[in-house]
PDB file of C-alpha atoms in Angstrom:
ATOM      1  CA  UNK A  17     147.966  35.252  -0.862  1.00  0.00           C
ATOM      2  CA  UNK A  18     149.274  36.962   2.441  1.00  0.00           C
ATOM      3  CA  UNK A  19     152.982  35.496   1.408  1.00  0.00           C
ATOM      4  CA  UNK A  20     154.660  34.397  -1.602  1.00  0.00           C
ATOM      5  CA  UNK A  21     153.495  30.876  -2.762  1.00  0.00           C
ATOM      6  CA  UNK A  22     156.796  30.803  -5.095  1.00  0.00           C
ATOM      7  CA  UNK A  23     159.168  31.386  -2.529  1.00  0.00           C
ATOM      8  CA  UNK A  24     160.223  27.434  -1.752  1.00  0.00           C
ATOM      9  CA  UNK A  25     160.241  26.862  -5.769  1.00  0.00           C
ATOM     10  CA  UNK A  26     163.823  27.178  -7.822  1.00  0.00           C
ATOM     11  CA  UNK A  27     164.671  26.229 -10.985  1.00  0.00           C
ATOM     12  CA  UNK A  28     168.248  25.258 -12.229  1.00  0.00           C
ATOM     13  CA  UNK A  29     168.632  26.504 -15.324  1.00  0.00           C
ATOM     14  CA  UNK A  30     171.538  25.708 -17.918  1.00  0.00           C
ATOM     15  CA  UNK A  31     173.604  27.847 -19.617  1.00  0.00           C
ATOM     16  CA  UNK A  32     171.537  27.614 -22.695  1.00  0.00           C
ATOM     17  CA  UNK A  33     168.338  28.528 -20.948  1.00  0.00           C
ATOM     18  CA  UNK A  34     167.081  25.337 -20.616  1.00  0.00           C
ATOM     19  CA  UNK A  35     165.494  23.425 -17.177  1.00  0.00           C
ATOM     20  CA  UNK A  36     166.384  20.073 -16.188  1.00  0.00           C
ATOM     21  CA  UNK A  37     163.869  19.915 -13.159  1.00  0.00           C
ATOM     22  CA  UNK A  38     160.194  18.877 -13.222  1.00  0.00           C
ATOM     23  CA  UNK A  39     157.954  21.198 -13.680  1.00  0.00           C
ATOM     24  CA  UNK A  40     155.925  22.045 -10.524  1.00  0.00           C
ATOM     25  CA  UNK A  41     152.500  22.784  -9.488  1.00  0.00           C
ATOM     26  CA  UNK A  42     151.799  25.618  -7.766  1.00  0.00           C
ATOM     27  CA  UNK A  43     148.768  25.433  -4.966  1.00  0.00           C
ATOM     28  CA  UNK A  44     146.687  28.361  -4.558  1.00  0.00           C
ATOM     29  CA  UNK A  45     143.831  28.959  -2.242  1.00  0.00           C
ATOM     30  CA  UNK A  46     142.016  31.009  -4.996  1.00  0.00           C
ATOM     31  CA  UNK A  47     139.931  30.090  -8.057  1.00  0.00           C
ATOM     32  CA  UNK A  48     140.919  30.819 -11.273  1.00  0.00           C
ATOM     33  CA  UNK A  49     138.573  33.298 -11.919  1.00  0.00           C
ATOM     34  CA  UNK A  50     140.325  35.236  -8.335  1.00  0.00           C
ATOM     35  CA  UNK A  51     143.840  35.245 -10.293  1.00  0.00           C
ATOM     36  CA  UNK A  52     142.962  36.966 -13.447  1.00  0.00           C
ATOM     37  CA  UNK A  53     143.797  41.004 -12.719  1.00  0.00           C
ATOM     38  CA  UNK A  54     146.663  40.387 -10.624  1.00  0.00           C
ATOM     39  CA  UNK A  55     150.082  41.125 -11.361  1.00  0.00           C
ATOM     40  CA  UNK A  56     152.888  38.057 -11.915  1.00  0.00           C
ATOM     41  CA  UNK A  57     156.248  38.703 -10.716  1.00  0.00           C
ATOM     42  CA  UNK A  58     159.111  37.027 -11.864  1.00  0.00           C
ATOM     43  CA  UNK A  59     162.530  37.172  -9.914  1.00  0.00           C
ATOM     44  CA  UNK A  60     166.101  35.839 -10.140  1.00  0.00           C
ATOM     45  CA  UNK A  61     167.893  33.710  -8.016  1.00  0.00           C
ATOM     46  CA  UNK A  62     168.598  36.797  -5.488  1.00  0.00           C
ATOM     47  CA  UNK A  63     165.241  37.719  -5.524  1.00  0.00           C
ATOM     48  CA  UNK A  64     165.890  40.900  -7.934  1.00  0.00           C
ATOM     49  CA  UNK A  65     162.711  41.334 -10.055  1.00  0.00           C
ATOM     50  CA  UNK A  66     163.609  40.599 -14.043  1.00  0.00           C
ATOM     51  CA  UNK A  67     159.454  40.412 -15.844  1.00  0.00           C
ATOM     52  CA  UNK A  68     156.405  41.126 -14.821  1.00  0.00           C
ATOM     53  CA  UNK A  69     153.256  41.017 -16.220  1.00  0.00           C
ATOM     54  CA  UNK A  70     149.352  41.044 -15.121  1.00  0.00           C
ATOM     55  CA  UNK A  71     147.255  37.784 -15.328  1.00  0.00           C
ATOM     56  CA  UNK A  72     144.570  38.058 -17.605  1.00  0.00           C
ATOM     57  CA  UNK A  73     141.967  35.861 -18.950  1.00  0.00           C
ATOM     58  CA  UNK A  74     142.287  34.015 -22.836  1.00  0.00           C
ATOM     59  CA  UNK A  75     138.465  33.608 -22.334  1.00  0.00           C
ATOM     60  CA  UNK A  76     135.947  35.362 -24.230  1.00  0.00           C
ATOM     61  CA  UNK A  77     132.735  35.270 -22.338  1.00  0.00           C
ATOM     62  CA  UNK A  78     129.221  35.468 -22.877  1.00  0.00           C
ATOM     63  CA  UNK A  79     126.397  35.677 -20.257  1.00  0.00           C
ATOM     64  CA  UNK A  80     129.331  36.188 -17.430  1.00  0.00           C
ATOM     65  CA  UNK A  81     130.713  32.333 -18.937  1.00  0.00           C
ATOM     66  CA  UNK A  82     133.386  31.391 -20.765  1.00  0.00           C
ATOM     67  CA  UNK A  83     132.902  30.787 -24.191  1.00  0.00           C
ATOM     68  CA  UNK A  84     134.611  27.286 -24.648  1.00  0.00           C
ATOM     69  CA  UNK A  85     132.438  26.082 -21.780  1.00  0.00           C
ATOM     70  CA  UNK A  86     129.293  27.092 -23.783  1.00  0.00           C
ATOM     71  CA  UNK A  87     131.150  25.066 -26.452  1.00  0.00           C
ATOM     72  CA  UNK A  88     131.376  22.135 -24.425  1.00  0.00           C
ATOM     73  CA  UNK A  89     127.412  22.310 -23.240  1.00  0.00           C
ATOM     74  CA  UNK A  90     126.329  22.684 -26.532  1.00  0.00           C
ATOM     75  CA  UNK A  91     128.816  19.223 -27.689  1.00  0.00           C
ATOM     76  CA  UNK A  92     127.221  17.219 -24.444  1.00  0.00           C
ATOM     77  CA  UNK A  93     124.221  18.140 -25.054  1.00  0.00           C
ATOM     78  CA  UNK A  94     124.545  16.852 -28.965  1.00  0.00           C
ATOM     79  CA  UNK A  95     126.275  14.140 -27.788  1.00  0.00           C
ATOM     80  CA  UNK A  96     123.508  12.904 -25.294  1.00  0.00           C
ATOM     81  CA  UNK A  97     120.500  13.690 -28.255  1.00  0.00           C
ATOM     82  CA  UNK A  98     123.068  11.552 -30.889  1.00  0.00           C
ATOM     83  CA  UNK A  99     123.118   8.599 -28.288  1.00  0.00           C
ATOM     84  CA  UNK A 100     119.588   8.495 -27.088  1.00  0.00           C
ATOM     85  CA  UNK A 101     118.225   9.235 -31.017  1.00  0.00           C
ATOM     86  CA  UNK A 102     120.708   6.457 -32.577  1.00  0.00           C
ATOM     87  CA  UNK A 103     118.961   4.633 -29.161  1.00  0.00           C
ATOM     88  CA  UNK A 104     115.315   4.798 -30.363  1.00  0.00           C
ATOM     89  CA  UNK A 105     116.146   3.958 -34.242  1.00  0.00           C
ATOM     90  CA  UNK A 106     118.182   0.571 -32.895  1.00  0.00           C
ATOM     91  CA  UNK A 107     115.124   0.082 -30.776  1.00  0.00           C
ATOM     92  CA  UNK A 108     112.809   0.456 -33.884  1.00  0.00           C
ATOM     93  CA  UNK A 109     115.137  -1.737 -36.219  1.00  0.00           C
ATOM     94  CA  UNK A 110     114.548  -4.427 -33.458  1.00  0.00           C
ATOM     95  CA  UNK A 111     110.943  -4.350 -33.023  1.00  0.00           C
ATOM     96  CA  UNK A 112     109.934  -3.614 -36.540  1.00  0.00           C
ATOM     97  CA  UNK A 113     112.564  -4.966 -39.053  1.00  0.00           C
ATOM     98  CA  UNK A 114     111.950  -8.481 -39.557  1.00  0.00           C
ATOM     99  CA  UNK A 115     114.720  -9.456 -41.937  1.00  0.00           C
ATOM    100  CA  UNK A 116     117.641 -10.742 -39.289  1.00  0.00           C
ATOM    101  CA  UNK A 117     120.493 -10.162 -41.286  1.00  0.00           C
ATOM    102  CA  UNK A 118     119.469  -6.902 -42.539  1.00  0.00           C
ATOM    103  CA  UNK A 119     118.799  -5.702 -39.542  1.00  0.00           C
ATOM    104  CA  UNK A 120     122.005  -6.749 -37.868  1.00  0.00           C
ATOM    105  CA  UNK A 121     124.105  -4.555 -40.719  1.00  0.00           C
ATOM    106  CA  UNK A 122     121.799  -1.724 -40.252  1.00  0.00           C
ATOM    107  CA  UNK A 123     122.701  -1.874 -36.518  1.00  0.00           C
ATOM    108  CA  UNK A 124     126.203  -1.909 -37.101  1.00  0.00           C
ATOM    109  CA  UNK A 125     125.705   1.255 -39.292  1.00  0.00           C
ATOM    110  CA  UNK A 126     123.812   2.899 -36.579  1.00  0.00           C
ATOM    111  CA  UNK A 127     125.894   2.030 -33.891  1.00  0.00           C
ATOM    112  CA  UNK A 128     128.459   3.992 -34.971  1.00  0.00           C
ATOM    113  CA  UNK A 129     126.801   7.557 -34.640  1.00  0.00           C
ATOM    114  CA  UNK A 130     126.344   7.058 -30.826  1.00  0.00           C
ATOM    115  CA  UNK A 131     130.435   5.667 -30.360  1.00  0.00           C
ATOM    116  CA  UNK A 132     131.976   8.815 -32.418  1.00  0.00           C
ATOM    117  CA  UNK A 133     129.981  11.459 -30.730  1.00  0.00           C
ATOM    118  CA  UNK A 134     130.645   9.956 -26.901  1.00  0.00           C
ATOM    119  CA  UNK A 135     134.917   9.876 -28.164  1.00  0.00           C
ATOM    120  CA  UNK A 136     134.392  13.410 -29.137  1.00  0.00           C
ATOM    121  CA  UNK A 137     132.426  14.202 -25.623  1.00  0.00           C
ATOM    122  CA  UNK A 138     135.073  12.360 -23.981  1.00  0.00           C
ATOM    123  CA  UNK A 139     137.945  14.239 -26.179  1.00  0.00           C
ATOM    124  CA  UNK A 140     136.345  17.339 -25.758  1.00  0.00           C
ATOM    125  CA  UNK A 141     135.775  17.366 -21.882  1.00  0.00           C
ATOM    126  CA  UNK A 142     138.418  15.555 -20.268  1.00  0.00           C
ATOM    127  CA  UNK A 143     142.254  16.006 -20.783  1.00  0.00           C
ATOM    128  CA  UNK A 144     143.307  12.729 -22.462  1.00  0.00           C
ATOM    129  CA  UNK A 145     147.050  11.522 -22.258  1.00  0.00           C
ATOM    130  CA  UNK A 146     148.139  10.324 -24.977  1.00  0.00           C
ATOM    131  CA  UNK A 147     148.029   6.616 -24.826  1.00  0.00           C
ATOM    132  CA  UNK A 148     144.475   6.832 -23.967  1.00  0.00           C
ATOM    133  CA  UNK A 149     144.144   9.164 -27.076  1.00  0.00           C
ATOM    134  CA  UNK A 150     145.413   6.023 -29.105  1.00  0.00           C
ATOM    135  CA  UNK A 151     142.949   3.688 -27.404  1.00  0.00           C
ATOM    136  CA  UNK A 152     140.689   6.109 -28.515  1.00  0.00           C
ATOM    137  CA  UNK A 153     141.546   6.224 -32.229  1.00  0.00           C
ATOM    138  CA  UNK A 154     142.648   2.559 -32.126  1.00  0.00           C
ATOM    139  CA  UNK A 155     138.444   1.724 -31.305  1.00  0.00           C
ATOM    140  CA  UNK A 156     136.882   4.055 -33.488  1.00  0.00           C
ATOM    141  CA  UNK A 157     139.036   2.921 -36.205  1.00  0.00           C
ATOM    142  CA  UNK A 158     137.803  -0.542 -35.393  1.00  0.00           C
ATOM    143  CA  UNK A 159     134.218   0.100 -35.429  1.00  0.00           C
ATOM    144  CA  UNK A 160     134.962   2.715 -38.813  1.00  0.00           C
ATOM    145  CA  UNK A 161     136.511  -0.708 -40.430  1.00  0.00           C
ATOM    146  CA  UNK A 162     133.201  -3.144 -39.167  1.00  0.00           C
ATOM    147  CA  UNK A 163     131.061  -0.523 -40.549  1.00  0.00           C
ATOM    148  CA  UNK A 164     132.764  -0.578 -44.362  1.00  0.00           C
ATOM    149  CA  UNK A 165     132.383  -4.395 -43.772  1.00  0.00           C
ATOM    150  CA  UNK A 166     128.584  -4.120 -42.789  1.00  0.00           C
ATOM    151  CA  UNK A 167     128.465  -1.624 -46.291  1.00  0.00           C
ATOM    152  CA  UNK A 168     130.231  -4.024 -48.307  1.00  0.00           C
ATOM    153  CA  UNK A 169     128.297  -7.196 -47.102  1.00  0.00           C
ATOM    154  CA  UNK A 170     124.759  -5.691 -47.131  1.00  0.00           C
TER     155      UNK A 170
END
């Protein structure tokens, strides 16, 4: 960056350290990956230096890619073979399982393979606030309590 992007930003701080002010973003023309190597300045209210430090990556990468992003390949991928095996054995328990209400437990049972691994996709992958966490919890917890009750009345 050809000036300082901090320069407009200020803090109020309290005598005890703490900030009262929201915490803001900073915009950068440059990717994350153009960050890591340069040096972070930190100055005071005058502008007199007080820390600095050089931006590095947390990342431990393999095949020039971060690791947890292998990580989360490897848990979509899982996730998408859970749903679309869970998928064909529904299918099969439709076609070929004549006894109705056996068949409607067994789907209950299997449904719950392809619901747990697309809540840990969708935990994995996305950045979930917290009420949405909740929701999250709040469902699988309901399908975890429909599937003791398919157990129990089978």
């Amino acid at each position: 960056a050809s000036e300082d992007p901090w320069s407009a930003t200020r803090y109020n701080v309290s005598i005890d350290g703490q900030s009262n002010e929201a915490r803001e973003m900073l915009k950068l023309d440059l990717t994350q990956n153009e960050i890591f190597g340069h040096a972070l300045l930190v100055t005071d209210a005058d502008g007199m230096p007080v820390a600095c430090g050089s931006v590095t990556s947390a990342c431990i990468t393999v095949l020039g890619i971060c690791f947890y992003q292998w990580m989360r390949i490897a848990t979509g991928t899982c996730a998408i073979l859970a749903v679309l095996n869970s998928a064909w054995l529904i299918n099969k328990h439709f076609r070929h399982n004549k006894n109705a209400s056996l068949r409607k437990y067994t789907i209950r049972i299997l449904l719950m393979v392809p619901i747990y691994s697309l809540q840990s996709f969708i935990a994995l992958w996305f950045k979930v606030n917290p009420v949405a966490a909740e929701l999250l919890e709040f469902f699988r917890k309901l399908i975890e309590s429909i599937v003791i009750v398919a157990f129990l009345q089978f």
